[in-house]
């Protein structure tokens, strides 16, 4: 059997919070796309210092080392900014809080 206590009315804040993981994931994908674009646009001439020509795959890998963390950070910052903006739309509502106690 269950017994109900007297419900009490309390105030609660309802707000929408963005999912940071989604924004950071989008930032990583954008970083990969930017690395691909920079790889396609780059020139593959021998360097003057070492007379070495880096293949496109290696250039893409080097660029990923920079663009992915930057995209990850920028995605997190966008999530934080959206969270700050959404705080303006917070609203306080009254809800009934009821505690149910079960006896075994």
JSON list of N, CA, C and O in Angstrom, two decimals, residues 25-67:
[
{"chain": "A", "resi": 25, "resn": "UNK", "atom": "N", "xyz": [30.62, 18.72, -30.88]},
{"chain": "A", "resi": 25, "resn": "UNK", "atom": "CA", "xyz": [30.70, 17.78, -32.00]},
{"chain": "A", "resi": 25, "resn": "UNK", "atom": "C", "xyz": [30.59, 18.49, -33.34]},
{"chain": "A", "resi": 25, "resn": "UNK", "atom": "O", "xyz": [31.31, 18.16, -34.29]},
{"chain": "A", "resi": 26, "resn": "UNK", "atom": "N", "xyz": [29.69, 19.46, -33.42]},
{"chain": "A", "resi": 26, "resn": "UNK", "atom": "CA", "xyz": [29.57, 20.25, -34.66]},
{"chain": "A", "resi": 26, "resn": "UNK", "atom": "C", "xyz": [30.86, 21.02, -34.90]},
{"chain": "A", "resi": 26, "resn": "UNK", "atom": "O", "xyz": [31.31, 21.13, -36.05]},
{"chain": "A", "resi": 27, "resn": "UNK", "atom": "N", "xyz": [31.47, 21.53, -33.84]},
{"chain": "A", "resi": 27, "resn": "UNK", "atom": "CA", "xyz": [32.74, 22.23, -33.98]},
{"chain": "A", "resi": 27, "resn": "UNK", "atom": "C", "xyz": [33.84, 21.33, -34.51]},
{"chain": "A", "resi": 27, "resn": "UNK", "atom": "O", "xyz": [34.66, 21.75, -35.34]},
{"chain": "A", "resi": 28, "resn": "UNK", "atom": "N", "xyz": [33.87, 20.08, -34.07]},
{"chain": "A", "resi": 28, "resn": "UNK", "atom": "CA", "xyz": [34.86, 19.12, -34.58]},
{"chain": "A", "resi": 28, "resn": "UNK", "atom": "C", "xyz": [34.63, 18.85, -36.06]},
{"chain": "A", "resi": 28, "resn": "UNK", "atom": "O", "xyz": [35.57, 18.82, -36.86]},
{"chain": "A", "resi": 29, "resn": "UNK", "atom": "N", "xyz": [33.37, 18.66, -36.45]},
{"chain": "A", "resi": 29, "resn": "UNK", "atom": "CA", "xyz": [33.06, 18.41, -37.86]},
{"chain": "A", "resi": 29, "resn": "UNK", "atom": "C", "xyz": [33.45, 19.62, -38.72]},
{"chain": "A", "resi": 29, "resn": "UNK", "atom": "O", "xyz": [34.02, 19.45, -39.80]},
{"chain": "A", "resi": 30, "resn": "UNK", "atom": "N", "xyz": [33.17, 20.81, -38.23]},
{"chain": "A", "resi": 30, "resn": "UNK", "atom": "CA", "xyz": [33.57, 22.02, -38.97]},
{"chain": "A", "resi": 30, "resn": "UNK", "atom": "C", "xyz": [35.08, 22.08, -39.07]},
{"chain": "A", "resi": 30, "resn": "UNK", "atom": "O", "xyz": [35.63, 22.46, -40.12]},
{"chain": "A", "resi": 31, "resn": "UNK", "atom": "N", "xyz": [35.80, 21.71, -38.02]},
{"chain": "A", "resi": 31, "resn": "UNK", "atom": "CA", "xyz": [37.27, 21.69, -38.06]},
{"chain": "A", "resi": 31, "resn": "UNK", "atom": "C", "xyz": [37.80, 20.71, -39.10]},
{"chain": "A", "resi": 31, "resn": "UNK", "atom": "O", "xyz": [38.77, 21.01, -39.80]},
{"chain": "A", "resi": 32, "resn": "UNK", "atom": "N", "xyz": [37.16, 19.56, -39.23]},
{"chain": "A", "resi": 32, "resn": "UNK", "atom": "CA", "xyz": [37.57, 18.57, -40.23]},
{"chain": "A", "resi": 32, "resn": "UNK", "atom": "C", "xyz": [37.32, 19.12, -41.64]},
{"chain": "A", "resi": 32, "resn": "UNK", "atom": "O", "xyz": [38.14, 18.96, -42.54]},
{"chain": "A", "resi": 33, "resn": "UNK", "atom": "N", "xyz": [36.17, 19.76, -41.82]},
{"chain": "A", "resi": 33, "resn": "UNK", "atom": "CA", "xyz": [35.85, 20.33, -43.13]},
{"chain": "A", "resi": 33, "resn": "UNK", "atom": "C", "xyz": [36.84, 21.43, -43.49]},
{"chain": "A", "resi": 33, "resn": "UNK", "atom": "O", "xyz": [37.32, 21.50, -44.63]},
{"chain": "A", "resi": 34, "resn": "UNK", "atom": "N", "xyz": [37.18, 22.28, -42.53]},
{"chain": "A", "resi": 34, "resn": "UNK", "atom": "CA", "xyz": [38.14, 23.36, -42.79]},
{"chain": "A", "resi": 34, "resn": "UNK", "atom": "C", "xyz": [39.50, 22.78, -43.14]},
{"chain": "A", "resi": 34, "resn": "UNK", "atom": "O", "xyz": [40.18, 23.26, -44.06]},
{"chain": "A", "resi": 35, "resn": "UNK", "atom": "N", "xyz": [39.91, 21.72, -42.45]},
{"chain": "A", "resi": 35, "resn": "UNK", "atom": "CA", "xyz": [41.20, 21.09, -42.76]},
{"chain": "A", "resi": 35, "resn": "UNK", "atom": "C", "xyz": [41.17, 20.51, -44.18]},
{"chain": "A", "resi": 35, "resn": "UNK", "atom": "O", "xyz": [42.17, 20.61, -44.91]},
{"chain": "A", "resi": 36, "resn": "UNK", "atom": "N", "xyz": [40.06, 19.93, -44.58]},
{"chain": "A", "resi": 36, "resn": "UNK", "atom": "CA", "xyz": [39.95, 19.41, -45.94]},
{"chain": "A", "resi": 36, "resn": "UNK", "atom": "C", "xyz": [40.01, 20.51, -46.99]},
{"chain": "A", "resi": 36, "resn": "UNK", "atom": "O", "xyz": [40.68, 20.35, -48.02]},
{"chain": "A", "resi": 37, "resn": "UNK", "atom": "N", "xyz": [39.34, 21.61, -46.73]},
{"chain": "A", "resi": 37, "resn": "UNK", "atom": "CA", "xyz": [39.37, 22.73, -47.68]},
{"chain": "A", "resi": 37, "resn": "UNK", "atom": "C", "xyz": [40.77, 23.30, -47.78]},
{"chain": "A", "resi": 37, "resn": "UNK", "atom": "O", "xyz": [41.27, 23.57, -48.88]},
{"chain": "A", "resi": 38, "resn": "UNK", "atom": "N", "xyz": [41.44, 23.50, -46.64]},
{"chain": "A", "resi": 38, "resn": "UNK", "atom": "CA", "xyz": [42.80, 24.04, -46.66]},
{"chain": "A", "resi": 38, "resn": "UNK", "atom": "C", "xyz": [43.76, 23.08, -47.35]},
{"chain": "A", "resi": 38, "resn": "UNK", "atom": "O", "xyz": [44.72, 23.52, -48.01]},
{"chain": "A", "resi": 39, "resn": "UNK", "atom": "N", "xyz": [43.53, 21.78, -47.22]},
{"chain": "A", "resi": 39, "resn": "UNK", "atom": "CA", "xyz": [44.39, 20.80, -47.90]},
{"chain": "A", "resi": 39, "resn": "UNK", "atom": "C", "xyz": [44.22, 20.89, -49.41]},
{"chain": "A", "resi": 39, "resn": "UNK", "atom": "O", "xyz": [45.19, 20.83, -50.16]},
{"chain": "A", "resi": 40, "resn": "UNK", "atom": "N", "xyz": [42.97, 21.05, -49.87]},
{"chain": "A", "resi": 40, "resn": "UNK", "atom": "CA", "xyz": [42.72, 21.13, -51.31]},
{"chain": "A", "resi": 40, "resn": "UNK", "atom": "C", "xyz": [43.25, 22.43, -51.91]},
{"chain": "A", "resi": 40, "resn": "UNK", "atom": "O", "xyz": [43.69, 22.45, -53.05]},
{"chain": "A", "resi": 41, "resn": "UNK", "atom": "N", "xyz": [43.21, 23.52, -51.14]},
{"chain": "A", "resi": 41, "resn": "UNK", "atom": "CA", "xyz": [43.62, 24.82, -51.65]},
{"chain": "A", "resi": 41, "resn": "UNK", "atom": "C", "xyz": [45.14, 24.98, -51.63]},
{"chain": "A", "resi": 41, "resn": "UNK", "atom": "O", "xyz": [45.69, 25.73, -52.44]},
{"chain": "A", "resi": 42, "resn": "UNK", "atom": "N", "xyz": [45.83, 24.27, -50.77]},
{"chain": "A", "resi": 42, "resn": "UNK", "atom": "CA", "xyz": [47.27, 24.45, -50.59]},
{"chain": "A", "resi": 42, "resn": "UNK", "atom": "C", "xyz": [48.09, 24.06, -51.80]},
{"chain": "A", "resi": 42, "resn": "UNK", "atom": "O", "xyz": [47.67, 23.28, -52.66]},
{"chain": "A", "resi": 43, "resn": "UNK", "atom": "N", "xyz": [49.29, 24.62, -51.88]},
{"chain": "A", "resi": 43, "resn": "UNK", "atom": "CA", "xyz": [50.21, 24.27, -52.97]},
{"chain": "A", "resi": 43, "resn": "UNK", "atom": "C", "xyz": [51.22, 23.25, -52.44]},
{"chain": "A", "resi": 43, "resn": "UNK", "atom": "O", "xyz": [51.61, 23.29, -51.28]},
{"chain": "A", "resi": 44, "resn": "UNK", "atom": "N", "xyz": [51.64, 22.36, -53.30]},
{"chain": "A", "resi": 44, "resn": "UNK", "atom": "CA", "xyz": [52.55, 21.28, -52.90]},
{"chain": "A", "resi": 44, "resn": "UNK", "atom": "C", "xyz": [53.87, 21.43, -53.63]},
{"chain": "A", "resi": 44, "resn": "UNK", "atom": "O", "xyz": [54.25, 20.59, -54.44]},
{"chain": "A", "resi": 45, "resn": "UNK", "atom": "N", "xyz": [54.56, 22.50, -53.34]},
{"chain": "A", "resi": 45, "resn": "UNK", "atom": "CA", "xyz": [55.87, 22.75, -53.92]},
{"chain": "A", "resi": 45, "resn": "UNK", "atom": "C", "xyz": [56.93, 22.37, -52.90]},
{"chain": "A", "resi": 45, "resn": "UNK", "atom": "O", "xyz": [56.70, 22.42, -51.70]},
{"chain": "A", "resi": 46, "resn": "UNK", "atom": "N", "xyz": [58.12, 22.00, -53.35]},
{"chain": "A", "resi": 46, "resn": "UNK", "atom": "CA", "xyz": [59.17, 21.65, -52.39]},
{"chain": "A", "resi": 46, "resn": "UNK", "atom": "C", "xyz": [59.55, 22.86, -51.54]},
{"chain": "A", "resi": 46, "resn": "UNK", "atom": "O", "xyz": [59.60, 23.98, -52.00]},
{"chain": "A", "resi": 47, "resn": "UNK", "atom": "N", "xyz": [59.79, 22.59, -50.26]},
{"chain": "A", "resi": 47, "resn": "UNK", "atom": "CA", "xyz": [60.18, 23.68, -49.37]},
{"chain": "A", "resi": 47, "resn": "UNK", "atom": "C", "xyz": [61.63, 24.08, -49.65]},
{"chain": "A", "resi": 47, "resn": "UNK", "atom": "O", "xyz": [62.45, 23.27, -50.06]},
{"chain": "A", "resi": 48, "resn": "UNK", "atom": "N", "xyz": [61.94, 25.35, -49.42]},
{"chain": "A", "resi": 48, "resn": "UNK", "atom": "CA", "xyz": [63.30, 25.85, -49.66]},
{"chain": "A", "resi": 48, "resn": "UNK", "atom": "C", "xyz": [64.28, 25.32, -48.63]},
{"chain": "A", "resi": 48, "resn": "UNK", "atom": "O", "xyz": [65.45, 25.08, -48.93]},
{"chain": "A", "resi": 49, "resn": "UNK", "atom": "N", "xyz": [63.82, 25.10, -47.42]},
{"chain": "A", "resi": 49, "resn": "UNK", "atom": "CA", "xyz": [64.72, 24.71, -46.34]},
{"chain": "A", "resi": 49, "resn": "UNK", "atom": "C", "xyz": [65.14, 23.25, -46.43]},
{"chain": "A", "resi": 49, "resn": "UNK", "atom": "O", "xyz": [66.31, 22.92, -46.24]},
{"chain": "A", "resi": 50, "resn": "UNK", "atom": "N", "xyz": [64.20, 22.37, -46.73]},
{"chain": "A", "resi": 50, "resn": "UNK", "atom": "CA", "xyz": [64.52, 20.94, -46.66]},
{"chain": "A", "resi": 50, "resn": "UNK", "atom": "C", "xyz": [64.35, 20.22, -47.99]},
{"chain": "A", "resi": 50, "resn": "UNK", "atom": "O", "xyz": [64.63, 19.02, -48.07]},
{"chain": "A", "resi": 51, "resn": "UNK", "atom": "N", "xyz": [63.88, 20.89, -49.04]},
{"chain": "A", "resi": 51, "resn": "UNK", "atom": "CA", "xyz": [63.61, 20.24, -50.32]},
{"chain": "A", "resi": 51, "resn": "UNK", "atom": "C", "xyz": [62.70, 19.03, -50.17]},
{"chain": "A", "resi": 51, "resn": "UNK", "atom": "O", "xyz": [62.97, 17.96, -50.73]},
{"chain": "A", "resi": 52, "resn": "UNK", "atom": "N", "xyz": [61.65, 19.18, -49.39]},
{"chain": "A", "resi": 52, "resn": "UNK", "atom": "CA", "xyz": [60.72, 18.09, -49.13]},
{"chain": "A", "resi": 52, "resn": "UNK", "atom": "C", "xyz": [59.33, 18.53, -49.61]},
{"chain": "A", "resi": 52, "resn": "UNK", "atom": "O", "xyz": [58.92, 19.66, -49.41]},
{"chain": "A", "resi": 53, "resn": "UNK", "atom": "N", "xyz": [58.62, 17.60, -50.24]},
{"chain": "A", "resi": 53, "resn": "UNK", "atom": "CA", "xyz": [57.23, 17.84, -50.63]},
{"chain": "A", "resi": 53, "resn": "UNK", "atom": "C", "xyz": [56.36, 16.94, -49.76]},
{"chain": "A", "resi": 53, "resn": "UNK", "atom": "O", "xyz": [56.51, 15.72, -49.77]},
{"chain": "A", "resi": 54, "resn": "UNK", "atom": "N", "xyz": [55.49, 17.56, -48.98]},
{"chain": "A", "resi": 54, "resn": "UNK", "atom": "CA", "xyz": [54.61, 16.77, -48.12]},
{"chain": "A", "resi": 54, "resn": "UNK", "atom": "C", "xyz": [53.39, 16.32, -48.91]},
{"chain": "A", "resi": 54, "resn": "UNK", "atom": "O", "xyz": [52.76, 17.12, -49.60]},
{"chain": "A", "resi": 55, "resn": "UNK", "atom": "N", "xyz": [53.02, 15.06, -48.80]},
{"chain": "A", "resi": 55, "resn": "UNK", "atom": "CA", "xyz": [51.83, 14.58, -49.52]},
{"chain": "A", "resi": 55, "resn": "UNK", "atom": "C", "xyz": [50.55, 15.16, -48.91]},
{"chain": "A", "resi": 55, "resn": "UNK", "atom": "O", "xyz": [50.54, 15.55, -47.73]},
{"chain": "A", "resi": 56, "resn": "UNK", "atom": "N", "xyz": [49.47, 15.21, -49.69]},
{"chain": "A", "resi": 56, "resn": "UNK", "atom": "CA", "xyz": [48.21, 15.80, -49.19]},
{"chain": "A", "resi": 56, "resn": "UNK", "atom": "C", "xyz": [47.69, 15.12, -47.92]},
{"chain": "A", "resi": 56, "resn": "UNK", "atom": "O", "xyz": [47.14, 15.80, -47.05]},
{"chain": "A", "resi": 57, "resn": "UNK", "atom": "N", "xyz": [47.85, 13.83, -47.80]},
{"chain": "A", "resi": 57, "resn": "UNK", "atom": "CA", "xyz": [47.37, 13.13, -46.60]},
{"chain": "A", "resi": 57, "resn": "UNK", "atom": "C", "xyz": [48.09, 13.60, -45.35]},
{"chain": "A", "resi": 57, "resn": "UNK", "atom": "O", "xyz": [47.49, 13.75, -44.28]},
{"chain": "A", "resi": 58, "resn": "UNK", "atom": "N", "xyz": [49.38, 13.84, -45.48]},
{"chain": "A", "resi": 58, "resn": "UNK", "atom": "CA", "xyz": [50.15, 14.31, -44.33]},
{"chain": "A", "resi": 58, "resn": "UNK", "atom": "C", "xyz": [49.80, 15.76, -43.99]},
{"chain": "A", "resi": 58, "resn": "UNK", "atom": "O", "xyz": [49.71, 16.12, -42.83]},
{"chain": "A", "resi": 59, "resn": "UNK", "atom": "N", "xyz": [49.58, 16.56, -45.01]},
{"chain": "A", "resi": 59, "resn": "UNK", "atom": "CA", "xyz": [49.17, 17.95, -44.78]},
{"chain": "A", "resi": 59, "resn": "UNK", "atom": "C", "xyz": [47.81, 17.97, -44.09]},
{"chain": "A", "resi": 59, "resn": "UNK", "atom": "O", "xyz": [47.58, 18.74, -43.14]},
{"chain": "A", "resi": 60, "resn": "UNK", "atom": "N", "xyz": [46.89, 17.12, -44.53]},
{"chain": "A", "resi": 60, "resn": "UNK", "atom": "CA", "xyz": [45.57, 17.02, -43.90]},
{"chain": "A", "resi": 60, "resn": "UNK", "atom": "C", "xyz": [45.71, 16.64, -42.43]},
{"chain": "A", "resi": 60, "resn": "UNK", "atom": "O", "xyz": [45.05, 17.21, -41.56]},
{"chain": "A", "resi": 61, "resn": "UNK", "atom": "N", "xyz": [46.58, 15.69, -42.13]},
{"chain": "A", "resi": 61, "resn": "UNK", "atom": "CA", "xyz": [46.80, 15.28, -40.74]},
{"chain": "A", "resi": 61, "resn": "UNK", "atom": "C", "xyz": [47.36, 16.40, -39.89]},
{"chain": "A", "resi": 61, "resn": "UNK", "atom": "O", "xyz": [46.93, 16.62, -38.75]},
{"chain": "A", "resi": 62, "resn": "UNK", "atom": "N", "xyz": [48.33, 17.14, -40.43]},
{"chain": "A", "resi": 62, "resn": "UNK", "atom": "CA", "xyz": [48.89, 18.28, -39.69]},
{"chain": "A", "resi": 62, "resn": "UNK", "atom": "C", "xyz": [47.83, 19.34, -39.43]},
{"chain": "A", "resi": 62, "resn": "UNK", "atom": "O", "xyz": [47.75, 19.91, -38.34]},
{"chain": "A", "resi": 63, "resn": "UNK", "atom": "N", "xyz": [47.01, 19.61, -40.43]},
{"chain": "A", "resi": 63, "resn": "UNK", "atom": "CA", "xyz": [45.96, 20.62, -40.26]},
{"chain": "A", "resi": 63, "resn": "UNK", "atom": "C", "xyz": [44.90, 20.18, -39.26]},
{"chain": "A", "resi": 63, "resn": "UNK", "atom": "O", "xyz": [44.33, 21.01, -38.54]},
{"chain": "A", "resi": 64, "resn": "UNK", "atom": "N", "xyz": [44.62, 18.87, -39.20]},
{"chain": "A", "resi": 64, "resn": "UNK", "atom": "CA", "xyz": [43.65, 18.37, -38.22]},
{"chain": "A", "resi": 64, "resn": "UNK", "atom": "C", "xyz": [44.13, 18.64, -36.79]},
{"chain": "A", "resi": 64, "resn": "UNK", "atom": "O", "xyz": [43.31, 18.87, -35.89]},
{"chain": "A", "resi": 65, "resn": "UNK", "atom": "N", "xyz": [45.44, 18.61, -36.60]},
{"chain": "A", "resi": 65, "resn": "UNK", "atom": "CA", "xyz": [45.98, 18.87, -35.26]},
{"chain": "A", "resi": 65, "resn": "UNK", "atom": "C", "xyz": [45.66, 20.27, -34.77]},
{"chain": "A", "resi": 65, "resn": "UNK", "atom": "O", "xyz": [45.65, 20.53, -33.56]},
{"chain": "A", "resi": 66, "resn": "UNK", "atom": "N", "xyz": [45.41, 21.19, -35.69]},
{"chain": "A", "resi": 66, "resn": "UNK", "atom": "CA", "xyz": [45.08, 22.56, -35.31]},
{"chain": "A", "resi": 66, "resn": "UNK", "atom": "C", "xyz": [43.58, 22.85, -35.41]},
{"chain": "A", "resi": 66, "resn": "UNK", "atom": "O", "xyz": [43.01, 23.50, -34.54]},
{"chain": "A", "resi": 67, "resn": "UNK", "atom": "N", "xyz": [42.95, 22.40, -36.48]},
{"chain": "A", "resi": 67, "resn": "UNK", "atom": "CA", "xyz": [41.57, 22.81, -36.73]},
{"chain": "A", "resi": 67, "resn": "UNK", "atom": "C", "xyz": [40.56, 22.09, -35.83]},
{"chain": "A", "resi": 67, "resn": "UNK", "atom": "O", "xyz": [39.55, 22.69, -35.45]}
]
